[in-house]
Coordinates of C-alpha atoms and ligand atoms in Angstrom, one line a residue:
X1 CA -15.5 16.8 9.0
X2 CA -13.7 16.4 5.7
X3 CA -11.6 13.2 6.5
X4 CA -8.7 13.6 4.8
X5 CA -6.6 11.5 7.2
X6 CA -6.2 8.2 5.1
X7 CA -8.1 6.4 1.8
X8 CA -9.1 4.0 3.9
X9 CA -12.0 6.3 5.4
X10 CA -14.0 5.8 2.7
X11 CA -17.9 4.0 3.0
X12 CA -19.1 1.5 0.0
X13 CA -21.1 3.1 -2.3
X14 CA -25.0 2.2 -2.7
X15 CA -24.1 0.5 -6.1
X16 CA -21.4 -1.8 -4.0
X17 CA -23.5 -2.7 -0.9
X18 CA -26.1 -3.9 -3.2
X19 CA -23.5 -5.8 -4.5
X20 CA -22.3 -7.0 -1.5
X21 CA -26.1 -7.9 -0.6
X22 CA -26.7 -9.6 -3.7
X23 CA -23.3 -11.7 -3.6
X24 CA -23.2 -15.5 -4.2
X25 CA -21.3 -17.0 -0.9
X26 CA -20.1 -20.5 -0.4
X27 CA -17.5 -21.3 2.2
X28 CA -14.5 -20.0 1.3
X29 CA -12.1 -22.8 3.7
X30 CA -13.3 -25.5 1.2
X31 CA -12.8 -23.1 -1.9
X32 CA -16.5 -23.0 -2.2
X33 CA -17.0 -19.2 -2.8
X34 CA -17.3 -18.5 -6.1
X35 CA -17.1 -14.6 -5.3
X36 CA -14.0 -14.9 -3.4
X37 CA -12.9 -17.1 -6.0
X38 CA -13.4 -14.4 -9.2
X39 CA -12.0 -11.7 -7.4
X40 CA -8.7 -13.9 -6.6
X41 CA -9.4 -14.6 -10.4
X42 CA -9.5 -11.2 -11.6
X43 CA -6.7 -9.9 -9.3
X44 CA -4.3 -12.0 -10.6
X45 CA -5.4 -11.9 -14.5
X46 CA -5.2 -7.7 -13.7
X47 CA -1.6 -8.7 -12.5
X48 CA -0.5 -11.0 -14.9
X49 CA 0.7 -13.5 -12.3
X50 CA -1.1 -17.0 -12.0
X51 CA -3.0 -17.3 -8.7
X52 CA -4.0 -14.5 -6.5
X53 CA -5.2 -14.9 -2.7
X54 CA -8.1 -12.7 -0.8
X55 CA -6.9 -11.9 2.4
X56 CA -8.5 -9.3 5.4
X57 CA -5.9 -6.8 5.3
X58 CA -2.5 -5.8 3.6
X59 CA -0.7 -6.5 7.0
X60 CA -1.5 -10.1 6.4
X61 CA -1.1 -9.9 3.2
X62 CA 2.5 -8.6 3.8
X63 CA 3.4 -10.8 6.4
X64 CA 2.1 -14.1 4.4
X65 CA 4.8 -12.7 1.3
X66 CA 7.7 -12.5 4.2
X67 CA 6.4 -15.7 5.8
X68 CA 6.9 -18.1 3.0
X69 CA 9.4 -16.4 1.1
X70 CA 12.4 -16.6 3.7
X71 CA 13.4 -18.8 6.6
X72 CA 14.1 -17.9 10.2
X73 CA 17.2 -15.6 10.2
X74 CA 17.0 -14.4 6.4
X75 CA 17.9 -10.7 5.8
X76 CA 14.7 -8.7 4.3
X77 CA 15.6 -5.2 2.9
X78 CA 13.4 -2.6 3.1
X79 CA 12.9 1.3 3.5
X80 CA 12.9 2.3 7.2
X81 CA 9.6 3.5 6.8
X82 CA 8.4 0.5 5.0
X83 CA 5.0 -0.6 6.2
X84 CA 6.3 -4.0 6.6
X85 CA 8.9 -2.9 9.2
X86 CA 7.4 0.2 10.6
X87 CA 3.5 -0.1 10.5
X88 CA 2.8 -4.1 11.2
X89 CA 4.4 -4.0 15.3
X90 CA 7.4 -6.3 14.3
X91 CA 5.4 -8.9 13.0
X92 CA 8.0 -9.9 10.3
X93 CA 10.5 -10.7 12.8
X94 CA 7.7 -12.4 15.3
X95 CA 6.4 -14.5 13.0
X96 CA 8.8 -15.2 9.9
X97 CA 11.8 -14.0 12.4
X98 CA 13.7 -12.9 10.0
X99 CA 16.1 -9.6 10.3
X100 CA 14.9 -6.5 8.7
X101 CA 17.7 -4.5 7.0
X102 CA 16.5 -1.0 6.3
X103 CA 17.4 2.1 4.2
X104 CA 16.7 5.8 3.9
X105 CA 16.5 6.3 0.3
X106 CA 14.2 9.2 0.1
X107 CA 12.4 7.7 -3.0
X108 CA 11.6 4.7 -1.2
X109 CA 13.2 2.2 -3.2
X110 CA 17.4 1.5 -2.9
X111 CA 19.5 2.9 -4.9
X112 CA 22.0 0.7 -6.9
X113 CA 25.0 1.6 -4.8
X114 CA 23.3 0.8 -1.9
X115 CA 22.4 -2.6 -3.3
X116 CA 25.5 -3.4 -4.3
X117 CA 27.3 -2.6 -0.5
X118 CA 24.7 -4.6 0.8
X119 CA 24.9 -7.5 -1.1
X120 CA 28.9 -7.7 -0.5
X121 CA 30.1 -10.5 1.9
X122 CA 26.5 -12.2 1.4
X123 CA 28.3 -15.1 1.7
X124 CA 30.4 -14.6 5.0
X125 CA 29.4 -16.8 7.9
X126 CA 29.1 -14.2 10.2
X127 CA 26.4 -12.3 8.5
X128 CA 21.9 -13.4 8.2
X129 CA 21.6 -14.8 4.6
X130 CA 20.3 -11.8 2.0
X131 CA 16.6 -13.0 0.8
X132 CA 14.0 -10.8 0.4
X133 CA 13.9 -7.0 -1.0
X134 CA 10.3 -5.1 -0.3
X135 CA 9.5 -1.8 -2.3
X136 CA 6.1 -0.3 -2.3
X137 CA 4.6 1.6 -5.0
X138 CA 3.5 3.9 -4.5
X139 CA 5.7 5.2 -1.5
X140 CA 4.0 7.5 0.6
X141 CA 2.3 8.6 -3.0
X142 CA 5.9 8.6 -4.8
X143 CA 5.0 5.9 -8.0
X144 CA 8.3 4.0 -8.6
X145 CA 9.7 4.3 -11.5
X146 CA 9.2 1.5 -13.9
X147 CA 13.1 1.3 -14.8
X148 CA 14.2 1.6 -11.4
X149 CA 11.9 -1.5 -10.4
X150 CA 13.1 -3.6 -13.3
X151 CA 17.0 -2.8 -11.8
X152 CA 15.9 -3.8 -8.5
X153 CA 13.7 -7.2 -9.6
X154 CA 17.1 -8.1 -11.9
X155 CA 19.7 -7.2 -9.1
X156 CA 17.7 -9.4 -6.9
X157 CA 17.1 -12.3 -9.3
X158 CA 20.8 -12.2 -10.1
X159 CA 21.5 -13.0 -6.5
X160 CA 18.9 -16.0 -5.7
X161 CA 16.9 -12.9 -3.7
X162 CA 13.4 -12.1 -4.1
X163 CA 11.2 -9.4 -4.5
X164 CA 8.2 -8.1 -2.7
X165 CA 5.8 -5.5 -3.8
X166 CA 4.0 -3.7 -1.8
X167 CA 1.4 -2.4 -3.4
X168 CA -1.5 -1.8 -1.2
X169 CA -1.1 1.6 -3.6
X170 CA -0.3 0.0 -7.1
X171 CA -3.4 0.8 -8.8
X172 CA -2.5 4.7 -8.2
X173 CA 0.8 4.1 -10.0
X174 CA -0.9 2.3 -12.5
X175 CA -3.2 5.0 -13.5
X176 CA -0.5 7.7 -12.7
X177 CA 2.2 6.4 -15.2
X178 CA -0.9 5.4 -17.9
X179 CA 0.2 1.3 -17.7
X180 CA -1.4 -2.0 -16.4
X181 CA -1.6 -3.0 -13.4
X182 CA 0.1 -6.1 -14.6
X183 CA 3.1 -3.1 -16.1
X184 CA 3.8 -2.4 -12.9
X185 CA 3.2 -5.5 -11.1
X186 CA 6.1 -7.0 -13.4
X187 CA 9.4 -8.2 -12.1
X188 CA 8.5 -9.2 -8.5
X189 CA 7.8 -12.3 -7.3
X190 CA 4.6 -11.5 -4.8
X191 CA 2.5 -8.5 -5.1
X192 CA 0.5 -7.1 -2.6
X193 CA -2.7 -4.7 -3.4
X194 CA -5.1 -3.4 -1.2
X195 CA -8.9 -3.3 -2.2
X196 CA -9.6 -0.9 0.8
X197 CA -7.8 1.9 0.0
X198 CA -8.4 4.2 -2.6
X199 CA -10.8 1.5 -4.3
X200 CA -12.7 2.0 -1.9
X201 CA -13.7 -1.6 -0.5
X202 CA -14.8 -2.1 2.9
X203 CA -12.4 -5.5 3.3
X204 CA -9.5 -6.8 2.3
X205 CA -6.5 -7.0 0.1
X206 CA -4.8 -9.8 -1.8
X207 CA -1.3 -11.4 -2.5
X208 CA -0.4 -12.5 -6.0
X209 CA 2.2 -14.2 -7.3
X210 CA 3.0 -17.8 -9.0
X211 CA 0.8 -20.8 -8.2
X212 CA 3.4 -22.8 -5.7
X213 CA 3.7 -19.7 -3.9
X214 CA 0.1 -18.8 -3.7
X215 CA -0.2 -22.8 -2.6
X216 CA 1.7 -21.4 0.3
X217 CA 0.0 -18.8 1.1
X218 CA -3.2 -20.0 1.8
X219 CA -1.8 -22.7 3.7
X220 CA 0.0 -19.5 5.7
X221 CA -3.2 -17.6 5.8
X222 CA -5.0 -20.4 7.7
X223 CA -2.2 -21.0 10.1
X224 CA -2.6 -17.1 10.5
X225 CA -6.6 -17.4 11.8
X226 CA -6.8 -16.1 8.1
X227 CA -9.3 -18.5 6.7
X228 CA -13.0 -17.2 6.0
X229 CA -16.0 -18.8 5.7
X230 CA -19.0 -16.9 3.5
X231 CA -16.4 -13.9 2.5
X232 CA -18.2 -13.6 -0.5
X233 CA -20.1 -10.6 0.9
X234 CA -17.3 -8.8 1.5
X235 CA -15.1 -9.6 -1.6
X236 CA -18.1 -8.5 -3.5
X237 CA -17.2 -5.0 -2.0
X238 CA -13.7 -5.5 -3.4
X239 CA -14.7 -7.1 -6.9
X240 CA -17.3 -3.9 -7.0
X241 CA -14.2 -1.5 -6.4
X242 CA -12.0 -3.7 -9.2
X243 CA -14.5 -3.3 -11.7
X244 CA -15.5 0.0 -11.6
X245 CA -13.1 2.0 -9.4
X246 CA -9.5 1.9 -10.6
X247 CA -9.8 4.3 -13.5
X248 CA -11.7 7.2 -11.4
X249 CA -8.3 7.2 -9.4
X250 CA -7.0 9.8 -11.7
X251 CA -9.7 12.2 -10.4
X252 CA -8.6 11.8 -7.2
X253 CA -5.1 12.6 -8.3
X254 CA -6.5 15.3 -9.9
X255 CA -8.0 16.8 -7.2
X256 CA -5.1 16.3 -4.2
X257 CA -2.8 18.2 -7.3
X258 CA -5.6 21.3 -7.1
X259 CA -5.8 21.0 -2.9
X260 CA -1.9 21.2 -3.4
X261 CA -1.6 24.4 -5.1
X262 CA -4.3 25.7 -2.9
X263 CA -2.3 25.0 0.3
X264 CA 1.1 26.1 -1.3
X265 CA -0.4 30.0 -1.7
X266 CA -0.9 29.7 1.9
X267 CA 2.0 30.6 4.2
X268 CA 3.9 29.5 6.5
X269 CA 2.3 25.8 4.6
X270 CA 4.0 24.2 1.6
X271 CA 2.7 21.3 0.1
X272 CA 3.0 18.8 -2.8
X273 CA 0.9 16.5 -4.6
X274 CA 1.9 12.7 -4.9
X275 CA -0.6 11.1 -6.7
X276 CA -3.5 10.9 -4.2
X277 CA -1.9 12.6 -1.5
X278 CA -1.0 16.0 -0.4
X279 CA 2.4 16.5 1.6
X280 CA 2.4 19.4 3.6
X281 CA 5.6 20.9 5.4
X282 CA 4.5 23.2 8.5
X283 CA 7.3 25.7 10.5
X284 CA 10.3 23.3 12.2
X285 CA 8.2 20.9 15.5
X286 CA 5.0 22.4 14.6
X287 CA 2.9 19.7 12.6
X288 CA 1.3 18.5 15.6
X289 CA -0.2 22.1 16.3
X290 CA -1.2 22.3 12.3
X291 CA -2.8 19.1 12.8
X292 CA -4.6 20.5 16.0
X293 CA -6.1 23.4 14.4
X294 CA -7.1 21.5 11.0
X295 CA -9.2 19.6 13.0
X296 CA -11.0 22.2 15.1
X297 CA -11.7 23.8 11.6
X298 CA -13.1 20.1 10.6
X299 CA -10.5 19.1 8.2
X300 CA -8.9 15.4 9.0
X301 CA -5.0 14.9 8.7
X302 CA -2.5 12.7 10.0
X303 CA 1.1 14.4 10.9
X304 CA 4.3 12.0 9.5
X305 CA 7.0 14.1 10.8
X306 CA 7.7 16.8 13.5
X307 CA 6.9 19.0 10.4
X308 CA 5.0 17.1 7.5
X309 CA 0.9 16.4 7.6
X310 CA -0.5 13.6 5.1
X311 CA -3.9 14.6 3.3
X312 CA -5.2 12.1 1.3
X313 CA -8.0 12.2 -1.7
X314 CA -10.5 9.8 -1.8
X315 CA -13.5 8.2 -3.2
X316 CA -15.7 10.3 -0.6
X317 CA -13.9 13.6 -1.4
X318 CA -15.8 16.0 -4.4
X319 CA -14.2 19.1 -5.8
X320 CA -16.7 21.0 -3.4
X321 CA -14.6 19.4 -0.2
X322 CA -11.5 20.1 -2.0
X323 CA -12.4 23.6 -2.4
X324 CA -13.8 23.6 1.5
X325 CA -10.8 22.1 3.0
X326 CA -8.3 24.4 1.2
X327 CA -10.4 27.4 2.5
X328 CA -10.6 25.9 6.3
X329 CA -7.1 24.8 6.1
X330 CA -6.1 28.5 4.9
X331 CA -8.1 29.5 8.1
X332 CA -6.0 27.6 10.2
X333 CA -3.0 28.9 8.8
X334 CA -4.0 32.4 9.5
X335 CA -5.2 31.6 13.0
X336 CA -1.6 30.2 13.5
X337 CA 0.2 33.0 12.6
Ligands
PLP1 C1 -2.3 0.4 4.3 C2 -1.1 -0.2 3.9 C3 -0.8 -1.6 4.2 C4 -1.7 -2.4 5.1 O1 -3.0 -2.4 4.8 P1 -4.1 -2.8 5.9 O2 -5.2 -3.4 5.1 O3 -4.4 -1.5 6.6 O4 -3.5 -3.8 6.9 C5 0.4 -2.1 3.7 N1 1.2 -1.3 3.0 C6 1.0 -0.1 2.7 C7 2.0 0.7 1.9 C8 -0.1 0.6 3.1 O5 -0.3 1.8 2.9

């Protein structure tokens, strides 16, 4: 099977399990890990922000950023299919309570008229107080434009809001535009990254952001059932990934743009490439069956729509898979009809 379902199928690499093997471990409640403690370290000097905590996934990660950056009742703006509404089972509003206001900008991020009719009346009493935007970058593979983030971290500064960034994806737009993490990391208030996704990690993720607010967090992620003893071992995994896997991202882009093309001479399929993913539109209602018959040919997909599969390129994909899955998937499209 070539798993293309999600880049969070990959296995550590012999290089990283050695490191994970070979890891120095304290306990990490009492701040004793010195692993945990450089990759919080190095996460945050990546991101230019001062503190940085390790945490076992982006959900919590996301959760902790909504949990001590509103209070009970706050408006929180995000896409409708933001994975802090849609993918976390409610969790924002069980936990910080707070209402989710969502949008259907179909680059992910809201546009500045929407902004600007949302903000309006923010302070009439009969409507939740306006706190906290959430963007993530990339968006279903869609990298944010840098501009269009600065407008939304100043619109939401200008207003005593806050940003979130959701980056579990941010070192794809990174090496997509050619900046820093830190470049794209700049304007909002917590970022989010995920170590387990196209880095490759086995565990984890981390929120960044200024000191008081990391203070916060870890204070969050205990109350959470968050705190970990000897998670050097798996940090390791994700310090591994930091160190040596953020740059070979742009193969991966470069091969989901090649399975792309491959898929888009093969009708009734159409597809794009977003930076390590490939979007592919099926005939109206029938991306379920597509999905169906890419598997019994061994190819691994996840359908988003009534018509639109997700592949995604990872660490554990070569050219050869590429090349095998683009010939299976044509199969399937054949058998289809
Ligand atoms: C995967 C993902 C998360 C959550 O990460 P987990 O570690 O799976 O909980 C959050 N946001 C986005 C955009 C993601 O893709």
């Amino acid at each position: 099977m070539i798993d293309l379902r999600s880049d969070t199928c990959t296995r550590p690499t012999a290089a990283m399990r050695r490191a994970m093997a070979e890891a120095e471990v304290g306990d990490d409640v009492f701040g004793e890990d010195p692993t945990v403690r450089a990759l919080e370290e190095e996460t945050a000097a990546l991101l230019g922000t001062e503190a940085a905590l390790y945490v076992p996934s982006g959900h919590m990660s996301n959760q902790i950023a909504v949990y001590v950056q509103t209070r009970s009742g706050d408006e929180v703006w995000t896409h409708r299919s933001g994975h802090v509404v849609a993918n976390e089972q409610g969790a924002a509003s069980v936990l910080a309570r707070v209402l989710p206001r969502v949008h259907d900008c179909a680059s992910g991020y809201p546009d500045a008229a929407l902004l600007e009719e949302w903000a309006g009346g923010a302070d009439d009493v009969h409507r939740a107080r306006p706190r906290l935007i959430c963007l993530e970058n990339t968006f279903s593979g869609l990298v944010v434009p840098p501009a269009e983030q600065r407008r939304i971290a100043a619109f939401a500064h200008d207003r005593g809001m806050l940003l979130h960034l959701d980056g579990a994806r941010l070192w794809n737009a990174a090496v997509a535009l050619g900046e820093t993490p830190a470049r794209v990391a700049e304007g909002a208030d917590t970022v989010s990254v995920c170590f387990s996704k196209g880095l490759g990690a086995p565990v984890g993720s981390a929120l960044a952001g200024d000191a008081p607010t990391v203070a916060e967090a870890r204070r969050a992620r205990k109350l959470l059932g968050g705190g970990m003893r000897q998670a050097g071992i798996v940090a390791a995994g994700a310090l591994y990934a930091l160190r040596n896997h953020v740059g070979r991202l742009a193969e991966d882009h470069g091969r989901a743009q090649a399975l792309a093309e491959r898929i888009a001479q093969t009708p009734p399929l159409a597809a794009e490439a977003r930076t390590n993913m490939v979007l592919v539109t099926t005939p109206a209602d029938r991306a379920r069956e597509f999905a169906g018959l890419f598997a019994r040919e061994g190819v691994g997909c996840v359908p988003l729509g009534r018509d639109l599969l997700r592949l995604v390129v990872h660490l554990d994909v070569s050219d050869e898979d590429v090349d095998a899955a683009a010939t299976r998937i044509a199969a399937a499209a054949a058998a289809a009809g």
